[in-house]
């Protein structure tokens, strides 16, 4: 086992990604180390947003990786394998989970998990990667400003053991990471695409040009989303260049 071979509990963390970054600066950390906590005072999500989580109710953790087989140009494969590992874990508990590009995990139209990946890159090498994951497990009430949250308990009606969930999720992520190591990238990309939220469905999007209607066709190897507009144009958008309108 790589992911989950070493588990580090952090009682008080601003964010587990920041804590993991501090560990890396202080010395070598074994690959696959998982840093987890019950509460983050400054949890971070995509686009600088905060990740809100009730103390002791959810999974909040980061994984330290050294993906030397991945070039900076192919770094989106890290998002792909992490997203698929989460879906593998959720499938028996919450069937029908989807990946909202680039790396939010949805059940129906509600968000159950988010991912924040931070890569340290020098020239053509990824020195290390920190993959932060937040998953709603037992929380039932959320701040009003969070538009569409859901948790495993809400979906299943059952209280879940968070420690067991972490162990099982780490095993799912480990299997997917080994696919990256062995070079099964086409299979990973195809599976990721098949899980895409609103794939081939007419949807509204917002870009720098304004709001437009289109449908998601695929994901480019670079990680850009490929959308066909209602006018028949095929356009690619990078992260932060487009938003879904829910």
Short mmCIF file of C-alpha atoms in Angstrom, two decimals:
data_model
loop_
_atom_site.label_atom_id
_atom_site.label_comp_id
_atom_site.label_asym_id
_atom_site.label_seq_id
_atom_site.Cartn_x
_atom_site.Cartn_y
_atom_site.Cartn_z
CA UNK A 1 0.00 0.00 0.00
CA UNK A 2 1.27 3.47 -0.92
CA UNK A 3 -1.58 5.82 -0.06
CA UNK A 4 -2.39 5.28 3.59
CA UNK A 5 0.88 3.52 4.42
CA UNK A 6 1.44 6.19 7.06
CA UNK A 7 -1.33 8.11 8.83
CA UNK A 8 -0.62 11.35 10.71
CA UNK A 9 -3.36 12.79 12.88
CA UNK A 10 -3.26 16.54 13.32
CA UNK A 11 -5.42 17.68 16.23
CA UNK A 12 -5.40 21.37 15.28
CA UNK A 13 -4.89 22.29 11.65
CA UNK A 14 -5.42 25.51 9.76
CA UNK A 15 -5.66 23.27 6.73
CA UNK A 16 -4.24 19.80 6.13
CA UNK A 17 -2.67 20.96 2.84
CA UNK A 18 -0.78 23.69 4.68
CA UNK A 19 0.25 21.22 7.37
CA UNK A 20 1.48 18.78 4.70
CA UNK A 21 3.45 21.57 3.02
CA UNK A 22 5.12 22.34 6.35
CA UNK A 23 6.09 18.68 6.80
CA UNK A 24 7.68 18.63 3.35
CA UNK A 25 9.72 21.74 4.13
CA UNK A 26 11.00 20.21 7.37
CA UNK A 27 12.31 17.02 5.74
CA UNK A 28 11.46 13.96 3.70
CA UNK A 29 8.01 12.46 4.20
CA UNK A 30 7.22 8.97 2.92
CA UNK A 31 5.04 8.83 -0.18
CA UNK A 32 1.39 8.18 0.46
CA UNK A 33 1.41 9.76 3.91
CA UNK A 34 -2.10 10.86 4.88
CA UNK A 35 -2.49 13.86 7.17
CA UNK A 36 -5.99 14.01 8.64
CA UNK A 37 -7.84 16.10 11.20
CA UNK A 38 -11.25 16.48 12.78
CA UNK A 39 -11.44 20.21 12.20
CA UNK A 40 -9.80 22.87 10.04
CA UNK A 41 -9.84 26.49 11.14
CA UNK A 42 -8.83 27.65 7.66
CA UNK A 43 -9.88 24.87 5.32
CA UNK A 44 -9.30 25.77 1.68
CA UNK A 45 -11.26 24.90 -1.44
CA UNK A 46 -10.93 25.81 -5.10
CA UNK A 47 -10.67 29.46 -6.23
CA UNK A 48 -9.65 30.57 -2.74
CA UNK A 49 -12.95 29.55 -1.18
CA UNK A 50 -13.16 28.27 2.39
CA UNK A 51 -14.07 24.65 3.05
CA UNK A 52 -16.63 24.61 5.86
CA UNK A 53 -16.92 21.48 8.01
CA UNK A 54 -18.46 20.68 11.38
CA UNK A 55 -15.96 19.43 13.98
CA UNK A 56 -15.58 15.64 13.94
CA UNK A 57 -18.32 15.00 11.39
CA UNK A 58 -16.46 14.67 8.11
CA UNK A 59 -13.28 13.57 6.36
CA UNK A 60 -10.60 16.25 6.10
CA UNK A 61 -7.22 15.02 4.90
CA UNK A 62 -4.30 15.50 2.54
CA UNK A 63 -2.05 13.01 0.75
CA UNK A 64 1.62 13.57 -0.01
CA UNK A 65 2.77 12.09 -3.33
CA UNK A 66 5.93 12.05 -5.42
CA UNK A 67 4.49 11.37 -8.90
CA UNK A 68 7.78 11.32 -10.81
CA UNK A 69 6.10 9.49 -13.70
CA UNK A 70 3.85 12.52 -14.34
CA UNK A 71 5.17 15.55 -16.25
CA UNK A 72 3.80 19.02 -15.53
CA UNK A 73 1.98 18.90 -18.89
CA UNK A 74 0.12 15.77 -17.74
CA UNK A 75 -0.56 16.87 -14.16
CA UNK A 76 -4.34 16.66 -14.59
CA UNK A 77 -3.99 12.86 -14.34
CA UNK A 78 -3.57 13.44 -10.59
CA UNK A 79 -7.01 15.07 -10.41
CA UNK A 80 -8.38 12.22 -12.49
CA UNK A 81 -7.17 9.39 -10.27
CA UNK A 82 -8.17 11.18 -7.06
CA UNK A 83 -11.67 11.86 -8.40
CA UNK A 84 -12.12 8.27 -9.54
CA UNK A 85 -10.88 6.90 -6.21
CA UNK A 86 -13.51 8.96 -4.41
CA UNK A 87 -16.21 7.70 -6.79
CA UNK A 88 -15.07 4.10 -6.17
CA UNK A 89 -15.53 4.65 -2.45
CA UNK A 90 -18.93 6.30 -2.82
CA UNK A 91 -20.46 3.94 -5.38
CA UNK A 92 -21.66 1.25 -2.93
CA UNK A 93 -23.02 3.91 -0.56
CA UNK A 94 -24.35 6.60 -2.90
CA UNK A 95 -24.84 5.22 -6.42
CA UNK A 96 -24.87 7.69 -9.29
CA UNK A 97 -22.06 9.94 -8.08
CA UNK A 98 -20.57 12.25 -10.72
CA UNK A 99 -17.45 14.37 -11.18
CA UNK A 100 -18.16 18.06 -11.68
CA UNK A 101 -15.17 19.27 -13.66
CA UNK A 102 -12.50 19.74 -12.65
CA UNK A 103 -12.68 18.00 -9.28
CA UNK A 104 -15.86 18.32 -7.26
CA UNK A 105 -17.81 15.16 -6.52
CA UNK A 106 -21.59 15.32 -6.77
CA UNK A 107 -24.51 13.12 -5.83
CA UNK A 108 -27.33 14.25 -8.09
CA UNK A 109 -27.03 18.04 -8.12
CA UNK A 110 -25.48 18.25 -4.66
CA UNK A 111 -21.82 18.41 -3.67
CA UNK A 112 -20.50 15.73 -1.34
CA UNK A 113 -16.73 16.15 -1.75
CA UNK A 114 -14.13 18.59 -3.01
CA UNK A 115 -10.48 18.28 -3.98
CA UNK A 116 -7.62 20.78 -3.85
CA UNK A 117 -4.39 19.64 -5.53
CA UNK A 118 -1.20 21.65 -5.15
CA UNK A 119 1.84 20.60 -7.17
CA UNK A 120 5.41 21.77 -6.64
CA UNK A 121 7.03 21.99 -10.07
CA UNK A 122 10.59 22.63 -11.20
CA UNK A 123 11.33 22.80 -14.95
CA UNK A 124 9.83 19.54 -16.29
CA UNK A 125 9.40 17.72 -12.99
CA UNK A 126 6.70 17.50 -10.35
CA UNK A 127 8.73 17.44 -7.15
CA UNK A 128 5.75 16.63 -4.97
CA UNK A 129 1.99 16.80 -4.98
CA UNK A 130 -0.37 17.48 -2.09
CA UNK A 131 -3.92 16.29 -2.68
CA UNK A 132 -6.40 17.69 -0.18
CA UNK A 133 -9.82 16.08 0.13
CA UNK A 134 -12.88 17.16 2.05
CA UNK A 135 -15.86 14.80 2.16
CA UNK A 136 -19.15 15.31 3.97
CA UNK A 137 -19.85 12.20 6.01
CA UNK A 138 -22.13 12.78 9.01
CA UNK A 139 -22.89 16.51 8.86
CA UNK A 140 -26.61 17.26 8.45
CA UNK A 141 -26.75 21.05 8.72
CA UNK A 142 -24.65 23.44 6.65
CA UNK A 143 -24.17 27.22 6.52
CA UNK A 144 -26.72 28.96 4.31
CA UNK A 145 -24.03 30.38 2.05
CA UNK A 146 -23.11 26.88 0.87
CA UNK A 147 -25.49 26.43 -2.06
CA UNK A 148 -25.88 22.68 -2.53
CA UNK A 149 -24.17 20.48 0.08
CA UNK A 150 -25.04 16.88 0.90
CA UNK A 151 -23.47 14.20 3.12
CA UNK A 152 -23.41 10.43 3.29
CA UNK A 153 -25.68 10.51 6.31
CA UNK A 154 -28.25 12.62 4.49
CA UNK A 155 -28.13 10.25 1.52
CA UNK A 156 -28.19 6.98 3.47
CA UNK A 157 -29.87 7.89 6.74
CA UNK A 158 -27.03 6.13 8.55
CA UNK A 159 -24.26 7.43 10.84
CA UNK A 160 -20.90 6.36 9.42
CA UNK A 161 -17.61 5.56 11.17
CA UNK A 162 -15.27 8.27 9.87
CA UNK A 163 -12.11 6.30 10.70
CA UNK A 164 -13.36 3.31 8.72
CA UNK A 165 -14.41 5.60 5.88
CA UNK A 166 -10.90 7.07 5.77
CA UNK A 167 -9.29 3.61 5.65
CA UNK A 168 -11.61 2.44 2.86
CA UNK A 169 -11.22 5.64 0.87
CA UNK A 170 -7.42 5.46 1.16
CA UNK A 171 -7.53 1.91 -0.23
CA UNK A 172 -9.63 3.08 -3.20
CA UNK A 173 -7.24 5.96 -3.88
CA UNK A 174 -4.26 3.63 -3.59
CA UNK A 175 -5.65 1.30 -6.28
CA UNK A 176 -6.18 4.23 -8.63
CA UNK A 177 -2.70 5.65 -7.98
CA UNK A 178 -1.20 2.31 -8.93
CA UNK A 179 -2.98 2.63 -12.28
CA UNK A 180 -1.14 5.92 -12.78
CA UNK A 181 2.16 4.25 -11.89
CA UNK A 182 1.52 1.33 -14.27
CA UNK A 183 0.61 3.65 -17.15
CA UNK A 184 -3.12 2.88 -17.53
CA UNK A 185 -3.79 6.53 -18.31
CA UNK A 186 -6.19 6.07 -21.22
CA UNK A 187 -8.42 3.87 -19.10
CA UNK A 188 -8.35 6.44 -16.30
CA UNK A 189 -9.17 9.32 -18.66
CA UNK A 190 -12.03 7.41 -20.29
CA UNK A 191 -13.52 6.52 -16.91
CA UNK A 192 -13.20 10.11 -15.72
CA UNK A 193 -15.05 11.33 -18.82
CA UNK A 194 -17.81 8.75 -18.31
CA UNK A 195 -18.37 10.11 -14.78
CA UNK A 196 -18.63 13.76 -15.85
CA UNK A 197 -21.50 15.74 -14.41
CA UNK A 198 -23.82 16.91 -17.23
CA UNK A 199 -21.88 15.08 -19.94
CA UNK A 200 -23.65 15.57 -23.29
CA UNK A 201 -26.48 17.49 -21.60
CA UNK A 202 -27.54 20.99 -22.65
CA UNK A 203 -26.40 23.30 -19.87
CA UNK A 204 -25.72 26.96 -19.21
CA UNK A 205 -22.15 28.16 -18.70
CA UNK A 206 -20.51 31.48 -17.95
CA UNK A 207 -17.19 32.53 -19.49
CA UNK A 208 -15.45 35.86 -20.09
CA UNK A 209 -17.71 36.27 -23.15
CA UNK A 210 -20.88 35.95 -21.06
CA UNK A 211 -23.50 33.25 -20.53
CA UNK A 212 -23.96 30.65 -23.23
CA UNK A 213 -25.63 27.29 -23.75
CA UNK A 214 -23.61 24.22 -24.63
CA UNK A 215 -22.90 20.61 -23.87
CA UNK A 216 -19.79 18.95 -22.49
CA UNK A 217 -18.18 16.65 -25.05
CA UNK A 218 -15.01 15.47 -23.35
CA UNK A 219 -11.87 16.48 -21.45
CA UNK A 220 -8.63 17.21 -23.33
CA UNK A 221 -5.41 15.54 -22.20
CA UNK A 222 -4.37 18.93 -20.81
CA UNK A 223 -7.39 18.84 -18.47
CA UNK A 224 -9.30 21.52 -20.37
CA UNK A 225 -13.04 20.96 -20.72
CA UNK A 226 -14.33 20.69 -24.31
CA UNK A 227 -17.78 22.16 -24.93
CA UNK A 228 -19.92 22.37 -28.04
CA UNK A 229 -21.92 25.60 -28.00
CA UNK A 230 -25.51 25.88 -29.22
CA UNK A 231 -24.03 27.51 -32.35
CA UNK A 232 -22.00 24.37 -33.09
CA UNK A 233 -18.63 25.83 -32.05
CA UNK A 234 -16.19 23.50 -30.29
CA UNK A 235 -14.41 25.40 -27.53
CA UNK A 236 -11.86 24.46 -24.86
CA UNK A 237 -11.73 26.10 -21.46
CA UNK A 238 -9.05 25.86 -18.80
CA UNK A 239 -9.70 25.91 -15.07
CA UNK A 240 -11.04 29.29 -13.91
CA UNK A 241 -12.09 30.23 -17.46
CA UNK A 242 -15.62 28.87 -17.16
CA UNK A 243 -18.31 28.25 -14.55
CA UNK A 244 -21.42 26.14 -14.50
CA UNK A 245 -24.66 27.98 -13.93
CA UNK A 246 -26.66 25.77 -11.60
#
